[in-house]
Structures are given as C-alpha cells and as structure tokens.
C-alpha cells in the first residue's frame, strides 16, 4: 500500500485556534487515489464513507483545511491513504497542543529610588503551553500614560529575568 504522512500546521507544537491546515503527502507506484482523515486511530475500511478521492498520482501532496476539536489539550489527527489497487497505507498521525487560554497574571512591585524605579515581578504562568523560554517578559515605558500595547511604548527590557531597574529618571 501507499506510504504517507500528515502534518498539522506544518508540524507546529502549539495552536491557538481550532482552525488548522493539514499537510498531506503520500506515494505509491500504483497511484495514490484517496485519503481518509480521522481523530480515531481505528483503521477505516476501503469502502468507509469519509474517503476523499484524489486524481491518481504516484506522488500526492495536498493541503486541507481542518477544524480541531474544541478545548485545550493535545489533539491528534490520523490519516490513511489508498492506492489504485485498493490497498491502504499504514496509519500516519500528528499531534498538536491547542492552547486557547491566556496566561495568568502575576504581580509587579515598583520600588522608587532617587532617579530610578526598581521593578520586580512574579506569579505569571501558563498552564498549557508554558511561558516562552526566550524573551519571556517585556517592560515597556511611556511618558504619556499607559502604553496600549508592547508595540506603542518604549521597550526598556526584554528577557527572562524577573526584575529591572529603570534609571535616569527625574523625580516629580
């Protein structure tokens, strides 16, 4: 039978949306004629409803929109391919972690000093995918009020440390 693979969102580790894209690839000298996608590892029979037909080709590549089931957690998709001789491929699968829950806020403490303010923070977490391991935190500064996002203020710090001292300030 054919040999094939399936990749969710180009083999990404995490997704923040249930809208996904499956990358399908299969090959068979007799010609790949169809594929079957499922969330169940149960091998489909060749006559099962749900097989998608493709024009017979020795090397098939396709991109298919797919909706992951709702709810945070690991989502696994299984794929099978069939050939012109009616033989099925072995099971191909890929998994991705769906993380639609925002990280939890922690707390920030500001300690004023002469011409400076020292900031320290803790308690920020993300139970599903975890916080980034590089450039975990950003400190943004604005003299005109609160910055509306990290993109609208002046970035003072980016990194993994849990503290920063902003110097060169004027009292008052």
N, CA, C and O atoms as a DFTB+ gen file, in Angstrom:
688 C
 N C O
     1  1       0.813      -1.190       0.000
     2  2       0.000       0.000       0.000
     3  2       0.858       1.256       0.000
     4  3       2.085       1.173       0.050
     5  1       0.230       2.392      -0.055
     6  2       0.958       3.659      -0.079
     7  2       1.706       3.921       1.223
     8  3       1.398       3.336       2.261
     9  1       2.678       4.795       1.151
    10  2       3.318       5.330       2.350
    11  2       2.932       6.800       2.419
    12  3       2.863       7.471       1.389
    13  1       2.681       7.305       3.620
    14  2       2.243       8.690       3.715
    15  2       2.457       9.296       5.070
    16  3       2.829       8.623       6.031
    17  1       2.210      10.603       5.124
    18  2       2.344      11.338       6.372
    19  2       1.287      12.431       6.426
    20  3       0.680      12.778       5.413
    21  1       1.078      12.967       7.623
    22  2       0.182      14.104       7.844
    23  2       0.869      15.032       8.834
    24  3       1.464      14.577       9.812
    25  1       0.787      16.335       8.579
    26  2       1.332      17.334       9.493
    27  2       0.253      18.363       9.793
    28  3      -0.418      18.850       8.883
    29  1       0.087      18.693      11.064
    30  2      -0.863      19.729      11.473
    31  2      -0.097      21.051      11.534
    32  3       0.933      21.148      12.201
    33  1      -0.605      22.060      10.839
    34  2       0.014      23.391      10.843
    35  2       1.528      23.328      10.645
    36  3       2.292      23.925      11.403
    37  1       1.942      22.598       9.617
    38  2       3.368      22.486       9.250
    39  2       4.225      21.982      10.413
    40  3       5.362      22.419      10.592
    41  1       3.668      21.063      11.197
    42  2       4.359      20.409      12.308
    43  2       4.624      21.341      13.493
    44  3       5.598      21.154      14.221
    45  1       3.764      22.340      13.688
    46  2       3.880      23.248      14.835
    47  2       3.617      22.469      16.127
    48  3       2.924      21.451      16.119
    49  1       4.170      22.953      17.219
    50  2       3.953      22.320      18.516
    51  2       2.641      22.760      19.157
    52  3       1.977      21.979      19.838
    53  1       2.274      24.039      18.927
    54  2       1.091      24.610      19.567
    55  2       0.212      25.310      18.544
    56  3       0.685      25.772      17.505
    57  1      -1.081      25.380      18.859
    58  2      -2.036      26.144      18.069
    59  2      -2.892      26.952      19.029
    60  3      -3.178      26.499      20.138
    61  1      -3.302      28.140      18.615
    62  2      -4.168      28.963      19.448
    63  2      -5.580      29.032      18.882
    64  3      -6.456      29.673      19.463
    65  1      -5.796      28.381      17.763
    66  2      -7.106      28.376      17.109
    67  2      -7.455      26.952      16.695
    68  3      -6.572      26.141      16.417
    69  1      -8.751      26.658      16.656
    70  2      -9.170      25.336      16.183
    71  2      -9.043      25.223      14.668
    72  3      -9.068      24.117      14.129
    73  1      -8.907      26.354      13.971
    74  2      -8.715      26.330      12.514
    75  2      -7.283      25.899      12.236
    76  3      -6.332      26.553      12.665
    77  1      -7.140      24.802      11.520
    78  2      -5.814      24.250      11.238
    79  2      -5.711      23.898       9.758
    80  3      -6.695      23.908       9.019
    81  1      -4.494      23.590       9.359
    82  2      -4.245      23.116       7.997
    83  2      -3.477      21.811       8.094
    84  3      -2.465      21.720       8.789
    85  1      -3.963      20.821       7.401
    86  2      -3.273      19.531       7.358
    87  2      -2.448      19.460       6.080
    88  3      -2.954      19.699       4.983
    89  1      -1.184      19.131       6.238
    90  2      -0.313      18.888       5.093
    91  2      -0.268      17.381       4.863
    92  3       0.185      16.627       5.725
    93  1      -0.736      16.952       3.707
    94  2      -0.814      15.527       3.393
    95  2       0.208      15.176       2.311
    96  3       0.360      15.895       1.324
    97  1       0.896      14.068       2.515
    98  2       1.824      13.569       1.500
    99  2       1.750      12.059       1.476
   100  3       1.705      11.404       2.517
   101  1       1.739      11.515       0.264
   102  2       1.720      10.054       0.114
   103  2       2.312       9.683      -1.233
   104  3       2.309      10.468      -2.181
   105  1       2.819       8.464      -1.284
   106  2       3.344       7.961      -2.554
   107  2       3.022       6.475      -2.679
   108  3       2.906       5.746      -1.694
   109  1       2.885       6.063      -3.944
   110  2       2.604       4.663      -4.248
   111  2       2.804       4.463      -5.754
   112  3       2.271       5.236      -6.550
   113  1       3.562       3.441      -6.155
   114  2       3.789       3.217      -7.589
   115  2       2.494       2.982      -8.376
   116  3       2.417       3.330      -9.555
   117  1       1.477       2.397      -7.734
   118  2       0.211       2.135      -8.426
   119  2      -0.640       3.396      -8.518
   120  3      -1.602       3.434      -9.285
   121  1      -0.303       4.426      -7.753
   122  2      -1.040       5.683      -7.767
   123  2      -1.882       5.854      -6.523
   124  3      -2.716       5.002      -6.213
   125  1      -1.676       6.943      -5.808
   126  2      -2.492       7.305      -4.651
   127  2      -3.821       7.823      -5.194
   128  3      -3.845       8.689      -6.069
   129  1      -4.939       7.283      -4.666
   130  2      -6.259       7.675      -5.184
   131  2      -7.169       8.302      -4.129
   132  3      -8.260       8.769      -4.456
   133  1      -6.734       8.319      -2.866
   134  2      -7.587       8.915      -1.849
   135  2      -6.922       8.968      -0.495
   136  3      -5.890       8.344      -0.249
   137  1      -7.561       9.748       0.389
   138  2      -7.089       9.845       1.770
   139  2      -8.296       9.863       2.705
   140  3      -9.413      10.188       2.304
   141  1      -8.039       9.509       3.954
   142  2      -9.068       9.474       4.987
   143  2      -8.475      10.132       6.226
   144  3      -7.387       9.759       6.666
   145  1      -9.179      11.103       6.791
   146  2      -8.725      11.829       7.978
   147  2      -9.677      11.521       9.128
   148  3     -10.893      11.474       8.939
   149  1      -9.117      11.310      10.331
   150  2      -9.948      10.992      11.480
   151  2      -9.260      11.399      12.777
   152  3      -8.047      11.601      12.809
   153  1     -10.042      11.517      13.843
   154  2      -9.487      11.710      15.181
   155  2      -9.419      10.375      15.924
   156  3      -8.996      10.317      17.079
   157  1      -9.836       9.318      15.255
   158  2      -9.791       7.975      15.823
   159  2      -8.666       7.184      15.153
   160  3      -8.441       7.313      13.950
   161  1      -7.974       6.379      15.928
   162  2      -6.889       5.558      15.392
   163  2      -7.404       4.285      14.720
   164  3      -6.610       3.479      14.235
   165  1      -8.731       4.097      14.687
   166  2      -9.303       2.911      14.065
   167  2      -9.120       2.979      12.552
   168  3      -9.526       3.947      11.909
   169  1      -8.510       1.949      11.999
   170  2      -8.224       1.905      10.559
   171  2      -9.534       1.796       9.780
   172  3     -10.335       0.898      10.043
   173  1      -9.763       2.703       8.819
   174  2     -11.001       2.635       8.033
   175  2     -10.909       1.549       6.955
   176  3      -9.831       1.263       6.434
   177  1     -12.044       0.961       6.638
   178  2     -12.072       0.025       5.519
   179  2     -12.121       0.840       4.229
   180  3     -12.514       2.007       4.244
   181  1     -11.730       0.237       3.130
   182  2     -11.641       0.951       1.847
   183  2     -12.992       1.490       1.389
   184  3     -13.044       2.442       0.609
   185  1     -14.087       0.894       1.864
   186  2     -15.426       1.327       1.423
   187  2     -16.096       2.284       2.414
   188  3     -17.246       2.674       2.210
   189  1     -15.385       2.670       3.491
   190  2     -15.973       3.553       4.505
   191  2     -16.301       4.919       3.912
   192  3     -15.596       5.417       3.034
   193  1     -17.389       5.518       4.411
   194  2     -17.676       6.889       3.992
   195  2     -16.646       7.793       4.654
   196  3     -16.211       7.524       5.773
   197  1     -16.259       8.846       3.979
   198  2     -15.257       9.752       4.518
   199  2     -13.961       9.753       3.733
   200  3     -13.118      10.627       3.936
   201  1     -13.788       8.796       2.846
   202  2     -12.606       8.806       1.984
   203  2     -12.741       9.963       0.999
   204  3     -13.794      10.139       0.386
   205  1     -11.698      10.735       0.848
   206  2     -11.672      11.814      -0.142
   207  2     -10.890      11.320      -1.350
   208  3      -9.753      10.866      -1.223
   209  1     -11.504      11.411      -2.514
   210  2     -10.843      10.956      -3.744
   211  2      -9.885      12.019      -4.271
   212  3     -10.165      13.216      -4.202
   213  1      -8.769      11.570      -4.791
   214  2      -7.821      12.457      -5.476
   215  2      -7.496      11.824      -6.826
   216  3      -7.615      10.612      -7.003
   217  1      -7.087      12.655      -7.762
   218  2      -6.673      12.134      -9.064
   219  2      -5.467      11.235      -8.855
   220  3      -4.498      11.622      -8.203
   221  1      -5.533      10.037      -9.410
   222  2      -4.470       9.050      -9.218
   223  2      -3.108       9.621      -9.607
   224  3      -2.915      10.142     -10.705
   225  1      -2.183       9.505      -8.672
   226  2      -0.823      10.009      -8.892
   227  2       0.158       9.193      -8.056
   228  3      -0.176       8.792      -6.941
   229  1       1.357       8.940      -8.568
   230  2       2.341       8.197      -7.775
   231  2       2.846       8.981      -6.561
   232  3       3.354       8.398      -5.603
   233  1       2.697      10.317      -6.612
   234  2       3.170      11.148      -5.509
   235  2       2.135      12.242      -5.244
   236  3       1.989      13.176      -6.032
   237  1       1.418      12.115      -4.121
   238  2       0.355      13.059      -3.789
   239  2       0.825      14.019      -2.696
   240  3       1.438      13.604      -1.713
   241  1       0.530      15.305      -2.880
   242  2       0.755      16.327      -1.860
   243  2      -0.479      17.207      -1.830
   244  3      -0.935      17.685      -2.869
   245  1      -1.020      17.419      -0.642
   246  2      -2.212      18.254      -0.521
   247  2      -2.212      19.054       0.760
   248  3      -1.530      18.714       1.727
   249  1      -2.982      20.118       0.751
   250  2      -3.159      20.974       1.917
   251  2      -4.660      21.074       2.153
   252  3      -5.398      21.523       1.276
   253  1      -5.110      20.660       3.324
   254  2      -6.537      20.553       3.603
   255  2      -6.894      21.353       4.850
   256  3      -6.274      21.163       5.896
   257  1      -7.893      22.252       4.761
   258  2      -8.337      22.941       5.983
   259  2      -8.984      21.929       6.928
   260  3      -9.649      20.990       6.491
   261  1      -8.780      22.132       8.217
   262  2      -9.285      21.174       9.200
   263  2      -9.633      21.929      10.479
   264  3      -8.962      22.902      10.825
   265  1     -10.665      21.495      11.176
   266  2     -11.053      22.105      12.438
   267  2     -10.748      21.135      13.575
   268  3     -11.300      20.037      13.639
   269  1      -9.867      21.559      14.465
   270  2      -9.541      20.759      15.644
   271  2     -10.717      20.786      16.606
   272  3     -11.480      21.752      16.630
   273  1     -10.867      19.741      17.392
   274  2     -11.930      19.741      18.395
   275  2     -11.636      20.811      19.432
   276  3     -10.476      21.126      19.699
   277  1     -12.695      21.371      20.016
   278  2     -12.521      22.463      20.966
   279  2     -11.975      21.955      22.292
   280  3     -12.016      20.759      22.580
   281  1     -11.469      22.873      23.086
   282  2     -10.934      22.538      24.399
   283  2      -9.427      22.418      24.359
   284  3      -8.872      21.756      23.483
   285  1      -8.769      23.056      25.305
   286  2      -7.316      22.998      25.382
   287  2      -6.833      21.566      25.560
   288  3      -7.508      20.747      26.183
   289  1      -5.673      21.275      25.016
   290  2      -5.055      19.965      25.186
   291  2      -4.471      19.443      23.887
   292  3      -4.494      20.113      22.855
   293  1      -3.954      18.244      23.966
   294  2      -3.330      17.610      22.803
   295  2      -4.393      17.077      21.855
   296  3      -5.322      16.377      22.259
   297  1      -4.234      17.421      20.600
   298  2      -5.144      16.959      19.535
   299  2      -4.325      16.120      18.568
   300  3      -3.259      16.538      18.114
   301  1      -4.828      14.937      18.259
   302  2      -4.141      14.044      17.332
   303  2      -5.036      13.787      16.130
   304  3      -6.235      13.542      16.265
   305  1      -4.430      13.850      14.963
   306  2      -5.132      13.581      13.708
   307  2      -4.457      12.383      13.055
   308  3      -3.231      12.292      13.010
   309  1      -5.279      11.468      12.551
   310  2      -4.797      10.263      11.880
   311  2      -5.166      10.341      10.407
   312  3      -6.212      10.880      10.044
   313  1      -4.295       9.795       9.561
   314  2      -4.557       9.795       8.118
   315  2      -4.170       8.450       7.526
   316  3      -3.216       7.801       7.955
   317  1      -4.944       8.060       6.528
   318  2      -4.648       6.862       5.742
   319  2      -4.781       7.232       4.276
   320  3      -5.514       8.153       3.917
   321  1      -4.075       6.515       3.451
   322  2      -4.121       6.725       2.004
   323  2      -4.430       5.389       1.358
   324  3      -4.089       4.335       1.893
   325  1      -5.085       5.440       0.190
   326  2      -5.318       4.195      -0.553
   327  2      -4.804       4.377      -1.963
   328  3      -4.690       5.493      -2.472
   329  1      -4.496       3.241      -2.584
   330  2      -3.954       3.284      -3.941
   331  2      -4.944       2.704      -4.941
   332  3      -6.022       2.235      -4.575
   333  1      -4.558       2.746      -6.192
   334  2      -5.427       2.285      -7.285
   335  2      -5.737       0.797      -7.170
   336  3      -6.736       0.331      -7.718
   337  1      -4.895       0.049      -6.467
   338  2      -5.124      -1.383      -6.289
   339  2      -6.036      -1.658      -5.086
   340  3      -6.346      -2.815      -4.800
   341  1      -6.467      -0.605      -4.382
   342  2      -7.370      -0.775      -3.249
   343  2      -6.668      -1.048      -1.928
   344  3      -7.325      -1.388      -0.944
   345  1      -5.358      -0.906      -1.887
   346  2      -4.610      -1.155      -0.652
   347  2      -4.502       0.129       0.160
   348  3      -4.325       1.216      -0.390
   349  1      -4.613      -0.017       1.488
   350  2      -4.491       1.114       2.406
   351  2      -3.066       1.243       2.923
   352  3      -2.317       0.267       2.984
   353  1      -2.711       2.460       3.290
   354  2      -1.409       2.715       3.909
   355  2      -1.451       2.346       5.381
   356  3      -2.513       2.064       5.936
   357  1      -0.297       2.352       5.995
   358  2      -0.217       2.267       7.451
   359  2      -0.751       3.593       8.006
   360  3      -0.889       4.567       7.266
   361  1      -1.044       3.626       9.280
   362  2      -1.555       4.835       9.915
   363  2      -0.471       5.902       9.991
   364  3       0.651       5.631      10.416
   365  1      -0.816       7.119       9.575
   366  2       0.055       8.283       9.756
   367  2      -0.650       9.185      10.766
   368  3      -1.878       9.266      10.767
   369  1       0.099       9.853      11.612
   370  2      -0.543      10.734      12.590
   371  2       0.364      11.896      12.941
   372  3       1.576      11.854      12.729
   373  1      -0.253      12.933      13.482
   374  2       0.474      14.072      14.013
   375  2      -0.357      14.640      15.156
   376  3      -1.581      14.512      15.173
   377  1       0.323      15.269      16.108
   378  2      -0.349      15.857      17.265
   379  2       0.079      17.302      17.429
   380  3       1.174      17.699      17.029
   381  1      -0.811      18.075      18.024
   382  2      -0.552      19.477      18.316
   383  2      -1.277      19.807      19.617
   384  3      -2.317      19.221      19.919
   385  1      -0.733      20.735      20.378
   386  2      -1.382      21.161      21.618
   387  2      -2.194      22.420      21.316
   388  3      -1.646      23.433      20.882
   389  1      -3.499      22.346      21.548
   390  2      -4.373      23.502      21.392
   391  2      -4.355      24.273      22.706
   392  3      -4.696      23.735      23.759
   393  1      -3.953      25.537      22.633
   394  2      -3.854      26.385      23.827
   395  2      -4.573      27.695      23.535
   396  3      -4.010      28.604      22.924
   397  1      -5.822      27.779      23.978
   398  2      -6.619      28.989      23.773
   399  2      -6.826      29.771      25.071
   400  3      -7.586      30.740      25.105
   401  1      -6.150      29.347      26.130
   402  2      -6.280      30.016      27.419
   403  2      -5.092      30.941      27.632
   404  3      -3.940      30.515      27.549
   405  1      -5.375      32.202      27.905
   406  2      -4.313      33.190      28.123
   407  2      -3.540      32.864      29.395
   408  3      -4.073      32.238      30.312
   409  1      -2.276      33.295      29.445
   410  2      -1.507      33.112      30.683
   411  2      -2.165      33.852      31.839
   412  3      -2.916      34.805      31.628
   413  1      -1.882      33.414      33.054
   414  2      -2.425      34.085      34.232
   415  2      -1.490      35.217      34.643
   416  3      -0.267      35.113      34.548
   417  1      -2.106      36.295      35.100
   418  2      -1.335      37.449      35.544
   419  2      -0.716      37.176      36.896
   420  3      -1.284      36.488      37.745
   421  1       0.456      37.731      37.066
   422  2       1.121      37.688      38.351
   423  2       1.054      39.074      38.961
   424  3       0.076      39.797      38.775
   425  1       2.087      39.439      39.683
   426  2       2.099      40.771      40.297
   427  2       3.440      41.444      40.027
   428  3       4.464      40.791      39.829
   429  1       3.394      42.775      40.026
   430  2       4.584      43.590      39.812
   431  2       4.709      44.530      41.006
   432  3       3.725      45.136      41.431
   433  1       5.904      44.646      41.538
   434  2       6.181      45.562      42.631
   435  2       7.151      46.619      42.125
   436  3       8.178      46.292      41.529
   437  1       6.825      47.894      42.364
   438  2       7.692      49.012      41.994
   439  2       8.241      49.642      43.265
   440  3       7.485      49.990      44.173
   441  1       9.564      49.786      43.323
   442  2      10.210      50.420      44.462
   443  2      10.940      51.660      43.962
   444  3      11.891      51.574      43.185
   445  1      10.461      52.839      44.435
   446  2      11.048      54.105      43.993
   447  2      12.397      54.329      44.644
   448  3      12.625      53.920      45.783
   449  1      13.283      54.975      43.923
   450  2      14.591      55.370      44.433
   451  2      14.934      56.720      43.831
   452  3      14.167      57.264      43.037
   453  1      16.065      57.253      44.200
   454  2      16.487      58.541      43.660
   455  2      16.842      58.379      42.184
   456  3      17.813      57.706      41.837
   457  1      16.048      59.001      41.328
   458  2      16.299      58.951      39.886
   459  2      16.072      57.593      39.265
   460  3      16.537      57.339      38.153
   461  1      15.366      56.710      39.957
   462  2      15.146      55.368      39.400
   463  2      13.931      54.705      40.030
   464  3      13.432      55.142      41.066
   465  1      13.469      53.646      39.387
   466  2      12.439      52.780      39.950
   467  2      12.865      51.344      39.657
   468  3      13.259      51.006      38.541
   469  1      12.774      50.512      40.692
   470  2      13.124      49.102      40.528
   471  2      11.830      48.298      40.464
   472  3      10.979      48.387      41.350
   473  1      11.702      47.528      39.421
   474  2      10.522      46.683      39.227
   475  2      10.903      45.230      39.464
   476  3      11.975      44.786      39.055
   477  1      10.022      44.498      40.124
   478  2      10.197      43.049      40.257
   479  2       8.836      42.402      40.065
   480  3       7.813      42.986      40.423
   481  1       8.817      41.200      39.503
   482  2       7.551      40.547      39.211
   483  2       7.651      39.054      39.448
   484  3       8.728      38.458      39.410
   485  1       6.472      38.465      39.697
   486  2       6.401      37.012      39.923
   487  2       4.970      36.546      39.700
   488  3       4.047      37.356      39.610
   489  1       4.798      35.253      39.613
   490  2       3.468      34.660      39.552
   491  2       2.832      34.568      38.179
   492  3       1.694      34.109      38.073
   493  1       3.505      34.976      37.137
   494  2       2.951      34.832      35.792
   495  2       3.128      33.382      35.357
   496  3       4.191      32.799      35.567
   497  1       2.099      32.796      34.752
   498  2       2.175      31.376      34.395
   499  2       1.265      31.070      33.215
   500  3       0.346      31.827      32.906
   501  1       1.533      29.971      32.577
   502  2       0.678      29.449      31.512
   503  2       0.644      27.940      31.669
   504  3       1.617      27.251      31.360
   505  1      -0.475      27.434      32.149
   506  2      -0.594      26.012      32.476
   507  2      -0.524      25.105      31.256
   508  3      -0.101      23.955      31.379
   509  1      -0.928      25.588      30.077
   510  2      -0.990      24.705      28.919
   511  2       0.339      24.641      28.171
   512  3       0.987      23.594      28.162
   513  1       0.751      25.725      27.555
   514  2       1.969      25.684      26.743
   515  2       3.183      26.224      27.480
   516  3       4.311      26.081      27.006
   517  1       2.966      26.838      28.627
   518  2       4.071      27.398      29.379
   519  2       4.457      28.763      28.831
   520  3       4.111      29.114      27.703
   521  1       5.167      29.514      29.630
   522  2       5.654      30.801      29.174
   523  2       6.816      30.585      28.226
   524  3       7.490      29.556      28.288
   525  1       7.052      31.535      27.361
   526  2       8.177      31.452      26.431
   527  2       9.468      31.284      27.222
   528  3       9.605      31.844      28.310
   529  1      10.403      30.530      26.694
   530  2      11.677      30.325      27.388
   531  2      12.710      31.373      26.991
   532  3      13.746      31.508      27.641
   533  1      12.427      32.110      25.927
   534  2      13.288      33.196      25.474
   535  2      12.411      34.441      25.409
   536  3      11.274      34.378      24.942
   537  1      12.933      35.566      25.874
   538  2      12.175      36.824      25.848
   539  2      10.804      36.666      26.511
   540  3       9.780      37.079      25.965
   541  1      10.810      36.066      27.683
   542  2       9.584      35.790      28.420
   543  2       8.842      37.062      28.807
   544  3       7.617      37.134      28.704
   545  1       9.596      38.066      29.253
   546  2       8.984      39.284      29.775
   547  2       9.435      40.512      28.982
   548  3      10.542      40.552      28.446
   549  1       8.541      41.524      28.920
   550  2       8.854      42.808      28.292
   551  2       8.434      43.919      29.255
   552  3       7.348      43.884      29.832
   553  1       9.312      44.898      29.412
   554  2       8.985      46.089      30.179
   555  2       8.912      47.230      29.174
   556  3       9.854      47.480      28.422
   557  1       7.765      47.920      29.176
   558  2       7.517      48.995      28.226
   559  2       7.220      50.272      29.004
   560  3       6.519      50.238      30.016
   561  1       7.751      51.390      28.536
   562  2       7.666      52.674      29.217
   563  2       7.000      53.706      28.314
   564  3       7.189      53.705      27.098
   565  1       6.217      54.585      28.932
   566  2       5.594      55.682      28.194
   567  2       5.452      56.872      29.124
   568  3       5.089      56.711      30.289
   569  1       5.736      58.071      28.618
   570  2       5.583      59.274      29.437
   571  2       4.193      59.866      29.286
   572  3       3.809      60.732      30.072
   573  1       3.433      59.425      28.300
   574  2       2.115      59.994      28.030
   575  2       0.978      59.175      28.596
   576  3      -0.150      59.321      28.127
   577  1       1.207      58.330      29.567
   578  2       0.169      57.460      30.117
   579  2       0.524      56.009      29.857
   580  3       1.643      55.697      29.449
   581  1      -0.415      55.138      30.089
   582  2      -0.176      53.717      29.884
   583  2      -0.023      53.397      28.402
   584  3      -0.836      53.839      27.590
   585  1       1.005      52.636      28.037
   586  2       1.088      52.197      26.644
   587  2      -0.071      51.242      26.367
   588  3      -0.416      50.429      27.225
   589  1      -0.665      51.328      25.206
   590  2      -1.791      50.446      24.888
   591  2      -1.334      49.031      24.554
   592  3      -2.127      48.092      24.616
   593  1      -0.075      48.875      24.205
   594  2       0.472      47.542      23.941
   595  2       1.990      47.625      24.013
   596  3       2.551      48.712      24.155
   597  1       2.640      46.500      23.917
   598  2       4.103      46.475      23.919
   599  2       4.669      47.181      22.687
   600  3       5.840      47.560      22.675
   601  1       3.856      47.358      21.665
   602  2       4.326      47.982      20.422
   603  2       4.237      49.502      20.461
   604  3       4.874      50.170      19.646
   605  1       3.450      50.078      21.404
   606  2       3.257      51.529      21.373
   607  2       4.123      52.276      22.375
   608  3       4.222      53.500      22.284
   609  1       4.742      51.606      23.312
   610  2       5.617      52.272      24.270
   611  2       7.073      52.049      23.897
   612  3       7.384      51.405      22.895
   613  1       7.957      52.592      24.720
   614  2       9.391      52.380      24.528
   615  2       9.784      51.120      25.293
   616  3       9.609      51.053      26.510
   617  1      10.304      50.139      24.598
   618  2      10.701      48.888      25.244
   619  2      11.992      49.125      26.019
   620  3      13.001      49.530      25.441
   621  1      11.963      48.876      27.317
   622  2      13.133      49.049      28.171
   623  2      13.867      47.741      28.414
   624  3      15.088      47.719      28.572
   625  1      13.108      46.653      28.441
   626  2      13.698      45.357      28.790
   627  2      12.937      44.249      28.076
   628  3      11.715      44.301      27.943
   629  1      13.670      43.259      27.624
   630  2      13.085      42.014      27.134
   631  2      14.032      40.894      27.552
   632  3      15.239      40.977      27.327
   633  1      13.484      39.855      28.155
   634  2      14.328      38.755      28.611
   635  2      13.603      37.842      29.566
   636  3      12.374      37.837      29.632
   637  1      14.379      37.065      30.309
   638  2      13.802      36.080      31.224
   639  2      13.957      36.473      32.692
   640  3      13.384      35.821      33.565
   641  1      14.718      37.524      32.975
   642  2      14.894      37.970      34.359
   643  2      13.552      38.438      34.921
   644  3      12.648      38.793      34.165
   645  1      13.428      38.437      36.242
   646  2      12.179      38.849      36.890
   647  2      12.335      40.173      37.626
   648  3      11.678      40.419      38.637
   649  1      13.206      41.013      37.108
   650  2      13.375      42.336      37.675
   651  2      14.110      43.249      36.710
   652  3      14.844      42.801      35.829
   653  1      13.886      44.558      36.904
   654  2      14.543      45.555      36.059
   655  2      14.572      46.875      36.820
   656  3      13.607      47.230      37.495
   657  1      15.693      47.603      36.707
   658  2      15.789      48.928      37.301
   659  2      15.859      49.959      36.179
   660  3      16.767      49.938      35.348
   661  1      14.877      50.862      36.178
   662  2      14.820      51.940      35.180
   663  2      15.504      53.147      35.809
   664  3      15.018      53.723      36.782
   665  1      16.642      53.515      35.229
   666  2      17.433      54.620      35.768
   667  2      17.304      55.862      34.884
   668  3      16.671      55.832      33.829
   669  1      17.914      56.944      35.338
   670  2      17.911      58.184      34.568
   671  2      16.595      58.933      34.645
   672  3      16.289      59.732      33.760
   673  1      15.821      58.695      35.672
   674  2      14.525      59.360      35.829
   675  2      14.668      60.633      36.647
   676  3      15.626      60.802      37.402
   677  1      13.716      61.508      36.485
   678  2      13.687      62.749      37.244
   679  2      12.514      62.689      38.217
   680  3      11.390      62.368      37.833
   681  1      12.791      63.001      39.476
   682  2      11.738      62.979      40.488
   683  2      10.643      64.008      40.181
   684  3      10.892      65.044      39.565
   685  1       9.421      63.687      40.632
   686  2       8.314      64.621      40.461
   687  2       7.532      64.325      39.238
   688  3       6.560      65.020      38.942
